[in-house]
Short mmCIF file of N, CA and C and ligand atoms in Angstrom, two decimals:
data_model
loop_
_atom_site.label_atom_id
_atom_site.label_comp_id
_atom_site.label_asym_id
_atom_site.label_seq_id
_atom_site.Cartn_x
_atom_site.Cartn_y
_atom_site.Cartn_z
N MET C 1 0.80 -1.23 0.01
CA MET C 1 0.01 0.02 0.01
C MET C 1 0.85 1.27 0.03
N LYS C 2 2.13 1.16 0.42
CA LYS C 2 3.05 2.32 0.44
C LYS C 2 3.21 2.86 -0.99
N GLN C 3 3.48 1.95 -1.96
CA GLN C 3 3.65 2.38 -3.33
C GLN C 3 2.39 3.02 -3.89
N GLU C 4 1.22 2.50 -3.58
CA GLU C 4 -0.03 3.06 -4.03
C GLU C 4 -0.22 4.52 -3.49
N THR C 5 0.20 4.65 -2.19
CA THR C 5 0.05 5.95 -1.58
C THR C 5 0.98 6.98 -2.24
N ILE C 6 2.25 6.57 -2.56
CA ILE C 6 3.19 7.46 -3.22
C ILE C 6 2.68 7.79 -4.60
N LYS C 7 2.14 6.78 -5.32
CA LYS C 7 1.59 7.01 -6.67
C LYS C 7 0.40 7.99 -6.64
N LYS C 8 -0.43 7.76 -5.61
CA LYS C 8 -1.59 8.65 -5.49
C LYS C 8 -1.19 10.05 -5.29
N LEU C 9 -0.23 10.27 -4.41
CA LEU C 9 0.33 11.64 -4.13
C LEU C 9 0.83 12.22 -5.44
N GLU C 10 1.63 11.43 -6.19
CA GLU C 10 2.19 11.92 -7.43
C GLU C 10 1.09 12.28 -8.46
N SER C 11 0.02 11.42 -8.49
CA SER C 11 -1.04 11.75 -9.44
C SER C 11 -1.75 13.06 -9.07
N ARG C 12 -1.61 13.51 -7.80
CA ARG C 12 -2.19 14.80 -7.38
C ARG C 12 -1.13 15.92 -7.38
N GLY C 13 0.02 15.60 -7.95
CA GLY C 13 1.06 16.65 -8.15
C GLY C 13 2.04 16.78 -7.02
N VAL C 14 2.12 15.79 -6.13
CA VAL C 14 3.04 15.87 -4.99
C VAL C 14 4.07 14.77 -5.13
N LYS C 15 5.36 15.19 -5.34
CA LYS C 15 6.43 14.20 -5.39
C LYS C 15 7.17 14.25 -4.10
N ILE C 16 7.76 13.07 -3.71
CA ILE C 16 8.54 12.97 -2.47
C ILE C 16 9.62 14.04 -2.50
N LYS C 17 10.28 14.18 -3.69
CA LYS C 17 11.43 15.09 -3.76
C LYS C 17 11.03 16.60 -3.56
N ASP C 18 9.75 16.84 -3.70
CA ASP C 18 9.27 18.25 -3.40
C ASP C 18 9.21 18.42 -1.89
N LEU C 19 9.06 17.35 -1.11
CA LEU C 19 8.85 17.50 0.32
C LEU C 19 10.18 17.50 1.05
N VAL C 20 11.20 16.90 0.42
CA VAL C 20 12.52 16.80 1.05
C VAL C 20 13.07 18.15 1.51
N PRO C 21 13.13 19.19 0.63
CA PRO C 21 13.69 20.47 1.05
C PRO C 21 12.82 21.17 2.13
N ILE C 22 11.57 20.94 2.12
CA ILE C 22 10.69 21.54 3.18
C ILE C 22 11.05 20.95 4.55
N LEU C 23 11.20 19.64 4.59
CA LEU C 23 11.57 18.99 5.84
C LEU C 23 12.99 19.42 6.27
N TYR C 24 13.87 19.51 5.27
CA TYR C 24 15.25 19.94 5.56
C TYR C 24 15.29 21.29 6.23
N ASP C 25 14.60 22.26 5.60
CA ASP C 25 14.57 23.63 6.17
C ASP C 25 13.91 23.67 7.57
N LEU C 26 12.97 22.79 7.76
CA LEU C 26 12.26 22.77 9.08
C LEU C 26 13.10 22.24 10.18
N GLN C 27 13.94 21.21 9.90
CA GLN C 27 14.74 20.55 10.97
C GLN C 27 16.18 20.97 11.08
N LYS C 28 16.68 21.60 10.03
CA LYS C 28 18.11 21.96 9.94
C LYS C 28 18.55 22.87 11.17
N PRO C 29 17.72 23.82 11.59
CA PRO C 29 18.11 24.60 12.78
C PRO C 29 18.33 23.81 14.02
N TYR C 30 17.67 22.65 14.13
CA TYR C 30 17.80 21.82 15.34
C TYR C 30 18.79 20.70 15.19
N ILE C 31 19.02 20.26 13.91
CA ILE C 31 19.94 19.19 13.68
C ILE C 31 20.97 19.66 12.60
N PRO C 32 22.09 20.34 13.06
CA PRO C 32 22.94 20.99 12.10
C PRO C 32 23.57 20.00 11.12
N GLU C 33 23.75 18.75 11.54
CA GLU C 33 24.45 17.77 10.62
C GLU C 33 23.47 17.06 9.68
N LEU C 34 22.19 17.51 9.70
CA LEU C 34 21.15 16.92 8.86
C LEU C 34 21.49 16.96 7.40
N THR C 35 21.16 15.83 6.67
CA THR C 35 21.43 15.82 5.21
C THR C 35 20.01 15.64 4.51
N MET C 36 19.99 15.97 3.23
CA MET C 36 18.84 15.79 2.42
C MET C 36 18.44 14.30 2.32
N ASP C 37 19.43 13.43 2.27
CA ASP C 37 19.19 12.00 2.22
C ASP C 37 18.44 11.50 3.50
N GLN C 38 18.85 12.03 4.64
CA GLN C 38 18.15 11.65 5.85
C GLN C 38 16.69 12.12 5.85
N CYS C 39 16.48 13.29 5.28
CA CYS C 39 15.08 13.78 5.17
C CYS C 39 14.23 12.87 4.30
N GLU C 40 14.77 12.53 3.15
CA GLU C 40 14.07 11.63 2.24
C GLU C 40 13.79 10.30 2.94
N GLU C 41 14.75 9.82 3.65
CA GLU C 41 14.63 8.53 4.33
C GLU C 41 13.51 8.58 5.39
N SER C 42 13.45 9.72 6.08
CA SER C 42 12.44 9.86 7.11
C SER C 42 11.01 9.93 6.54
N ILE C 43 10.90 10.64 5.43
CA ILE C 43 9.57 10.72 4.76
C ILE C 43 9.12 9.32 4.36
N LEU C 44 10.06 8.58 3.73
CA LEU C 44 9.73 7.27 3.27
C LEU C 44 9.39 6.30 4.40
N ALA C 45 10.12 6.50 5.56
CA ALA C 45 9.85 5.63 6.71
C ALA C 45 8.45 5.94 7.31
N VAL C 46 8.06 7.22 7.31
CA VAL C 46 6.79 7.59 7.81
C VAL C 46 5.67 6.99 6.90
N LEU C 47 5.96 6.94 5.63
CA LEU C 47 4.98 6.39 4.66
C LEU C 47 4.82 4.86 4.78
N ASP C 48 5.69 4.27 5.56
CA ASP C 48 5.58 2.83 5.88
C ASP C 48 4.41 2.52 6.80
N LYS C 49 4.04 3.54 7.58
CA LYS C 49 3.01 3.35 8.63
C LYS C 49 1.61 3.25 7.96
N ARG C 50 0.83 2.28 8.37
CA ARG C 50 -0.47 2.06 7.78
C ARG C 50 -1.41 3.28 8.05
N ASP C 51 -1.31 3.80 9.28
CA ASP C 51 -2.14 4.95 9.62
C ASP C 51 -1.94 6.11 8.65
N ILE C 52 -0.69 6.33 8.32
CA ILE C 52 -0.30 7.41 7.39
C ILE C 52 -0.89 7.16 6.02
N GLN C 53 -0.76 5.93 5.57
CA GLN C 53 -1.26 5.60 4.26
C GLN C 53 -2.79 5.71 4.22
N HIS C 54 -3.47 5.25 5.27
CA HIS C 54 -4.90 5.38 5.32
C HIS C 54 -5.40 6.83 5.28
N THR C 55 -4.69 7.66 6.09
CA THR C 55 -5.07 9.10 6.14
C THR C 55 -4.93 9.75 4.77
N ILE C 56 -3.81 9.52 4.11
CA ILE C 56 -3.52 10.12 2.83
C ILE C 56 -4.54 9.66 1.80
N LEU C 57 -4.80 8.34 1.75
CA LEU C 57 -5.72 7.81 0.75
C LEU C 57 -7.12 8.34 0.98
N THR C 58 -7.53 8.44 2.25
CA THR C 58 -8.86 8.92 2.59
C THR C 58 -9.05 10.40 2.17
N GLY C 59 -8.10 11.21 2.54
CA GLY C 59 -8.18 12.66 2.20
C GLY C 59 -8.18 12.89 0.72
N ILE C 60 -7.31 12.23 0.01
CA ILE C 60 -7.28 12.43 -1.46
C ILE C 60 -8.51 11.93 -2.11
N ALA C 61 -9.11 10.83 -1.56
CA ALA C 61 -10.39 10.29 -2.16
C ALA C 61 -11.45 11.37 -2.03
N LEU C 62 -11.51 12.07 -0.90
CA LEU C 62 -12.54 13.14 -0.77
C LEU C 62 -12.30 14.28 -1.71
N ASP C 63 -11.04 14.65 -1.87
CA ASP C 63 -10.70 15.72 -2.86
C ASP C 63 -11.17 15.31 -4.26
N GLU C 64 -10.88 14.01 -4.62
CA GLU C 64 -11.18 13.54 -5.97
C GLU C 64 -12.71 13.44 -6.17
N LEU C 65 -13.40 13.04 -5.14
CA LEU C 65 -14.90 12.94 -5.22
C LEU C 65 -15.50 14.32 -5.42
N ALA C 66 -14.96 15.29 -4.70
CA ALA C 66 -15.46 16.67 -4.82
C ALA C 66 -15.16 17.23 -6.20
N GLU C 67 -13.96 16.92 -6.72
CA GLU C 67 -13.55 17.37 -8.06
C GLU C 67 -14.49 16.84 -9.13
N LYS C 68 -14.92 15.56 -8.95
CA LYS C 68 -15.80 14.92 -9.93
C LYS C 68 -17.26 15.27 -9.67
N GLY C 69 -17.53 16.04 -8.63
CA GLY C 69 -18.93 16.40 -8.34
C GLY C 69 -19.75 15.23 -7.77
N MET C 70 -19.05 14.25 -7.15
CA MET C 70 -19.73 13.04 -6.70
C MET C 70 -20.08 13.02 -5.22
N LEU C 71 -20.08 14.17 -4.61
CA LEU C 71 -20.53 14.31 -3.16
C LEU C 71 -21.81 15.10 -3.17
N ASP C 72 -22.65 14.86 -2.15
CA ASP C 72 -23.89 15.59 -2.01
C ASP C 72 -23.64 16.98 -1.45
N GLU C 73 -24.54 17.88 -1.74
CA GLU C 73 -24.54 19.21 -1.05
C GLU C 73 -25.02 19.07 0.35
N PRO C 74 -24.57 19.87 1.30
CA PRO C 74 -23.70 21.04 1.08
C PRO C 74 -22.22 20.70 1.11
N LEU C 75 -21.86 19.41 1.38
CA LEU C 75 -20.42 19.09 1.51
C LEU C 75 -19.67 19.37 0.23
N LEU C 76 -20.32 19.12 -0.92
CA LEU C 76 -19.64 19.33 -2.19
C LEU C 76 -19.15 20.77 -2.32
N SER C 77 -20.04 21.72 -2.10
CA SER C 77 -19.59 23.14 -2.18
C SER C 77 -18.58 23.55 -1.13
N ILE C 78 -18.71 22.92 0.06
CA ILE C 78 -17.74 23.29 1.13
C ILE C 78 -16.38 22.85 0.68
N LEU C 79 -16.24 21.67 0.13
CA LEU C 79 -14.92 21.13 -0.28
C LEU C 79 -14.44 21.90 -1.50
N ARG C 80 -15.32 22.14 -2.43
CA ARG C 80 -14.86 22.85 -3.67
C ARG C 80 -14.39 24.23 -3.37
N GLN C 81 -15.00 24.92 -2.42
CA GLN C 81 -14.62 26.29 -2.09
C GLN C 81 -13.53 26.32 -1.03
N ASP C 82 -13.10 25.19 -0.49
CA ASP C 82 -12.16 25.12 0.61
C ASP C 82 -12.57 26.11 1.72
N ASP C 83 -13.82 25.96 2.09
CA ASP C 83 -14.43 26.87 3.11
C ASP C 83 -13.54 26.98 4.37
N GLY C 84 -13.29 28.21 4.71
CA GLY C 84 -12.35 28.46 5.84
C GLY C 84 -12.85 27.95 7.17
N LEU C 85 -14.16 27.73 7.27
CA LEU C 85 -14.68 27.26 8.58
C LEU C 85 -14.78 25.71 8.59
N TYR C 86 -14.39 25.08 7.51
CA TYR C 86 -14.39 23.60 7.43
C TYR C 86 -13.01 23.18 7.94
N GLY C 87 -12.91 22.50 9.06
CA GLY C 87 -11.60 22.18 9.62
C GLY C 87 -11.32 20.71 9.68
N ILE C 88 -12.12 19.92 9.02
CA ILE C 88 -11.93 18.44 9.05
C ILE C 88 -10.72 17.98 8.32
N ASP C 89 -10.32 18.77 7.28
CA ASP C 89 -9.08 18.51 6.59
C ASP C 89 -7.88 18.58 7.54
N GLU C 90 -7.92 19.67 8.30
CA GLU C 90 -6.80 19.86 9.26
C GLU C 90 -6.82 18.80 10.36
N ILE C 91 -7.97 18.46 10.86
CA ILE C 91 -8.06 17.47 11.97
C ILE C 91 -7.56 16.12 11.46
N LEU C 92 -7.98 15.74 10.25
CA LEU C 92 -7.52 14.48 9.71
C LEU C 92 -5.96 14.42 9.57
N ALA C 93 -5.46 15.51 9.03
CA ALA C 93 -4.00 15.52 8.77
C ALA C 93 -3.21 15.70 10.05
N LEU C 94 -3.78 16.43 11.02
CA LEU C 94 -3.10 16.62 12.27
C LEU C 94 -2.87 15.30 12.99
N GLY C 95 -3.77 14.34 12.84
CA GLY C 95 -3.65 13.04 13.43
C GLY C 95 -2.38 12.37 12.92
N MET C 96 -2.04 12.61 11.68
CA MET C 96 -0.80 12.06 11.12
C MET C 96 0.41 12.70 11.72
N GLY C 97 0.35 13.98 11.85
CA GLY C 97 1.47 14.72 12.41
C GLY C 97 1.87 14.28 13.81
N THR C 98 0.87 13.86 14.63
CA THR C 98 1.18 13.50 15.98
C THR C 98 1.48 12.05 16.23
N LEU C 99 1.51 11.25 15.17
CA LEU C 99 1.80 9.81 15.35
C LEU C 99 3.20 9.57 15.90
N TYR C 100 4.06 10.60 15.70
CA TYR C 100 5.47 10.45 16.16
C TYR C 100 5.70 11.44 17.33
N GLY C 101 4.68 11.75 18.10
CA GLY C 101 4.87 12.63 19.23
C GLY C 101 4.17 13.93 19.11
N THR C 102 4.03 14.61 20.26
CA THR C 102 3.21 15.80 20.28
C THR C 102 3.85 16.98 19.51
N ILE C 103 5.19 16.99 19.36
CA ILE C 103 5.83 18.11 18.64
C ILE C 103 5.31 18.16 17.13
N GLY C 104 4.73 17.03 16.74
CA GLY C 104 4.15 17.00 15.38
C GLY C 104 3.08 18.07 15.14
N SER C 105 2.35 18.35 16.27
CA SER C 105 1.29 19.36 16.10
C SER C 105 1.82 20.74 15.94
N THR C 106 2.99 21.02 16.58
CA THR C 106 3.64 22.37 16.43
C THR C 106 4.18 22.45 15.02
N ASN C 107 4.82 21.38 14.52
CA ASN C 107 5.33 21.35 13.17
C ASN C 107 4.21 21.53 12.15
N PHE C 108 3.16 20.81 12.43
CA PHE C 108 1.99 20.88 11.49
C PHE C 108 1.46 22.37 11.45
N GLY C 109 1.27 22.96 12.64
CA GLY C 109 0.76 24.31 12.70
C GLY C 109 1.63 25.29 11.94
N TYR C 110 2.94 25.11 12.07
CA TYR C 110 3.89 26.02 11.40
C TYR C 110 3.75 25.86 9.89
N LEU C 111 3.79 24.62 9.41
CA LEU C 111 3.72 24.37 7.96
C LEU C 111 2.42 24.86 7.39
N ASP C 112 1.32 24.64 8.12
CA ASP C 112 0.01 25.07 7.69
C ASP C 112 -0.10 26.61 7.55
N LYS C 113 0.65 27.31 8.38
CA LYS C 113 0.62 28.76 8.49
C LYS C 113 1.59 29.32 7.38
N VAL C 114 2.79 28.83 7.32
CA VAL C 114 3.81 29.39 6.44
C VAL C 114 3.63 28.90 4.98
N LYS C 115 3.11 27.66 4.83
CA LYS C 115 2.91 27.02 3.51
C LYS C 115 4.15 27.12 2.62
N PRO C 116 5.25 26.51 3.02
CA PRO C 116 6.42 26.61 2.14
C PRO C 116 6.29 25.74 0.89
N GLY C 117 7.02 26.16 -0.19
CA GLY C 117 7.16 25.33 -1.41
C GLY C 117 5.83 24.87 -1.98
N ILE C 118 5.76 23.54 -2.24
CA ILE C 118 4.65 22.88 -2.90
C ILE C 118 3.32 23.11 -2.13
N ILE C 119 3.38 23.32 -0.81
CA ILE C 119 2.17 23.44 0.01
C ILE C 119 1.41 24.69 -0.42
N LYS C 120 2.16 25.78 -0.67
CA LYS C 120 1.44 27.02 -1.16
C LYS C 120 0.84 26.82 -2.56
N LYS C 121 1.60 26.07 -3.41
CA LYS C 121 1.09 25.83 -4.79
C LYS C 121 -0.21 25.01 -4.75
N LEU C 122 -0.27 24.04 -3.85
CA LEU C 122 -1.44 23.20 -3.74
C LEU C 122 -2.65 24.02 -3.26
N ASP C 123 -2.36 24.97 -2.38
CA ASP C 123 -3.42 25.73 -1.79
C ASP C 123 -3.98 26.72 -2.78
N THR C 124 -3.28 26.95 -3.86
CA THR C 124 -3.71 27.97 -4.88
C THR C 124 -3.78 27.39 -6.31
N THR C 125 -4.23 26.17 -6.43
CA THR C 125 -4.44 25.56 -7.72
C THR C 125 -5.93 25.53 -8.01
N PRO C 126 -6.46 26.56 -8.74
CA PRO C 126 -7.88 26.75 -8.79
C PRO C 126 -8.60 25.66 -9.52
N GLU C 127 -7.99 25.02 -10.53
CA GLU C 127 -8.70 24.01 -11.31
C GLU C 127 -8.89 22.67 -10.64
N ARG C 128 -8.25 22.54 -9.45
CA ARG C 128 -8.31 21.26 -8.73
C ARG C 128 -8.88 21.49 -7.32
N VAL C 129 -9.44 20.45 -6.77
CA VAL C 129 -9.83 20.46 -5.39
C VAL C 129 -8.73 19.84 -4.55
N ASN C 130 -8.04 20.64 -3.81
CA ASN C 130 -6.92 20.22 -2.99
C ASN C 130 -7.18 20.55 -1.49
N THR C 131 -8.47 20.52 -1.12
CA THR C 131 -8.83 20.92 0.23
C THR C 131 -8.15 20.06 1.27
N PHE C 132 -8.09 18.75 1.00
CA PHE C 132 -7.43 17.87 1.92
C PHE C 132 -5.91 17.75 1.67
N LEU C 133 -5.55 17.83 0.39
CA LEU C 133 -4.17 17.50 0.02
C LEU C 133 -3.12 18.42 0.67
N ASP C 134 -3.42 19.71 0.74
CA ASP C 134 -2.36 20.64 1.29
C ASP C 134 -2.16 20.24 2.80
N ASP C 135 -3.20 19.94 3.49
CA ASP C 135 -3.04 19.53 4.90
C ASP C 135 -2.38 18.18 5.05
N LEU C 136 -2.66 17.30 4.11
CA LEU C 136 -2.03 15.94 4.19
C LEU C 136 -0.52 16.08 4.04
N VAL C 137 -0.12 16.97 3.10
CA VAL C 137 1.30 17.19 2.92
C VAL C 137 1.95 17.80 4.19
N CYS C 138 1.26 18.76 4.78
CA CYS C 138 1.76 19.32 6.05
C CYS C 138 1.93 18.22 7.09
N GLY C 139 0.94 17.39 7.19
CA GLY C 139 0.90 16.29 8.18
C GLY C 139 1.99 15.29 7.97
N LEU C 140 2.21 14.95 6.69
CA LEU C 140 3.32 14.01 6.32
C LEU C 140 4.68 14.57 6.69
N VAL C 141 4.91 15.80 6.32
CA VAL C 141 6.20 16.48 6.61
C VAL C 141 6.38 16.63 8.13
N ALA C 142 5.27 16.99 8.81
CA ALA C 142 5.32 17.13 10.24
C ALA C 142 5.66 15.90 10.97
N ALA C 143 5.07 14.75 10.48
CA ALA C 143 5.41 13.45 11.06
C ALA C 143 6.84 13.11 10.87
N ALA C 144 7.35 13.35 9.63
CA ALA C 144 8.74 13.01 9.33
C ALA C 144 9.68 13.88 10.16
N ALA C 145 9.30 15.11 10.41
CA ALA C 145 10.14 16.03 11.19
C ALA C 145 10.19 15.54 12.67
N SER C 146 9.03 15.15 13.17
CA SER C 146 9.02 14.67 14.60
C SER C 146 9.84 13.41 14.71
N ARG C 147 9.73 12.56 13.74
CA ARG C 147 10.53 11.31 13.77
C ARG C 147 11.99 11.65 13.77
N LEU C 148 12.43 12.58 12.93
CA LEU C 148 13.86 13.01 12.94
C LEU C 148 14.30 13.57 14.28
N ALA C 149 13.41 14.43 14.87
CA ALA C 149 13.78 15.07 16.10
C ALA C 149 13.94 14.06 17.26
N HIS C 150 13.05 13.07 17.28
CA HIS C 150 13.13 12.09 18.37
C HIS C 150 14.30 11.17 18.15
N ARG C 151 14.54 10.82 16.88
CA ARG C 151 15.70 9.93 16.62
C ARG C 151 17.06 10.68 16.92
N ASN C 152 17.05 11.92 16.62
CA ASN C 152 18.32 12.70 16.86
C ASN C 152 18.59 12.78 18.36
N LYS C 153 17.55 12.96 19.13
CA LYS C 153 17.67 13.00 20.63
C LYS C 153 18.13 11.65 21.15
N ASP C 154 17.56 10.55 20.61
CA ASP C 154 17.93 9.20 21.04
C ASP C 154 19.44 8.99 20.74
N LEU C 155 19.82 9.44 19.60
CA LEU C 155 21.25 9.22 19.16
C LEU C 155 22.19 10.02 20.07
N LYS C 156 21.80 11.25 20.41
CA LYS C 156 22.60 12.13 21.27
C LYS C 156 22.78 11.46 22.66
N GLU C 157 21.60 10.94 23.17
CA GLU C 157 21.64 10.35 24.50
C GLU C 157 22.51 9.05 24.50
N LEU C 158 22.44 8.34 23.37
CA LEU C 158 23.22 7.11 23.29
C LEU C 158 24.73 7.46 23.30
N ASN C 159 25.08 8.58 22.56
CA ASN C 159 26.48 9.02 22.48
C ASN C 159 26.97 9.41 23.83
N ILE C 160 26.13 10.17 24.59
CA ILE C 160 26.56 10.60 25.92
C ILE C 160 26.75 9.41 26.81
N LYS C 161 25.80 8.44 26.72
CA LYS C 161 25.91 7.24 27.56
C LYS C 161 27.20 6.47 27.23
N GLN C 162 27.50 6.34 25.94
CA GLN C 162 28.73 5.60 25.52
C GLN C 162 29.98 6.27 25.96
N SER C 163 29.95 7.61 25.92
CA SER C 163 31.18 8.38 26.30
C SER C 163 31.42 8.31 27.80
N THR C 164 30.32 8.05 28.58
CA THR C 164 30.51 8.03 30.07
C THR C 164 30.61 6.63 30.54
N ASP C 165 30.36 5.62 29.69
CA ASP C 165 30.44 4.21 30.13
C ASP C 165 31.91 3.80 30.43
MG1 LIG E 1 -6.95 22.41 3.47
#
């Protein structure tokens, strides 16, 4: 299902390589030795989780149904207009961000606010319904960022322990 999820993201205009620099910029201030390869690895590792795959596939399915006009009103118009008071897209994606710890919600909030790179583009693609997709991308990157942060801390603690053993 991981490959299907990656393919589905690509079919909606989101490539993993678009997300790598966003994650890098987000975590570089905290992990100075961070590399682009580690960022890509973290995104792919997060995509191994079934919860992440389910969230992405569910959100994109709703975007696609809205795009095809296959949802009933009033939900159809709400999704097509990306109604500012509709917050279910954020709630769904936020769940993904916090799978790797609570700092995922901070990362998610930051990405949702600043909308770096592809996230801004998705938010302003008028011919497509990307109501869920922009938040899903924020959630995916937020989860990968939290994973990196926790692993980095684990690694540091292990180094301290080894140097004092
Ligand atoms: Mg949205």
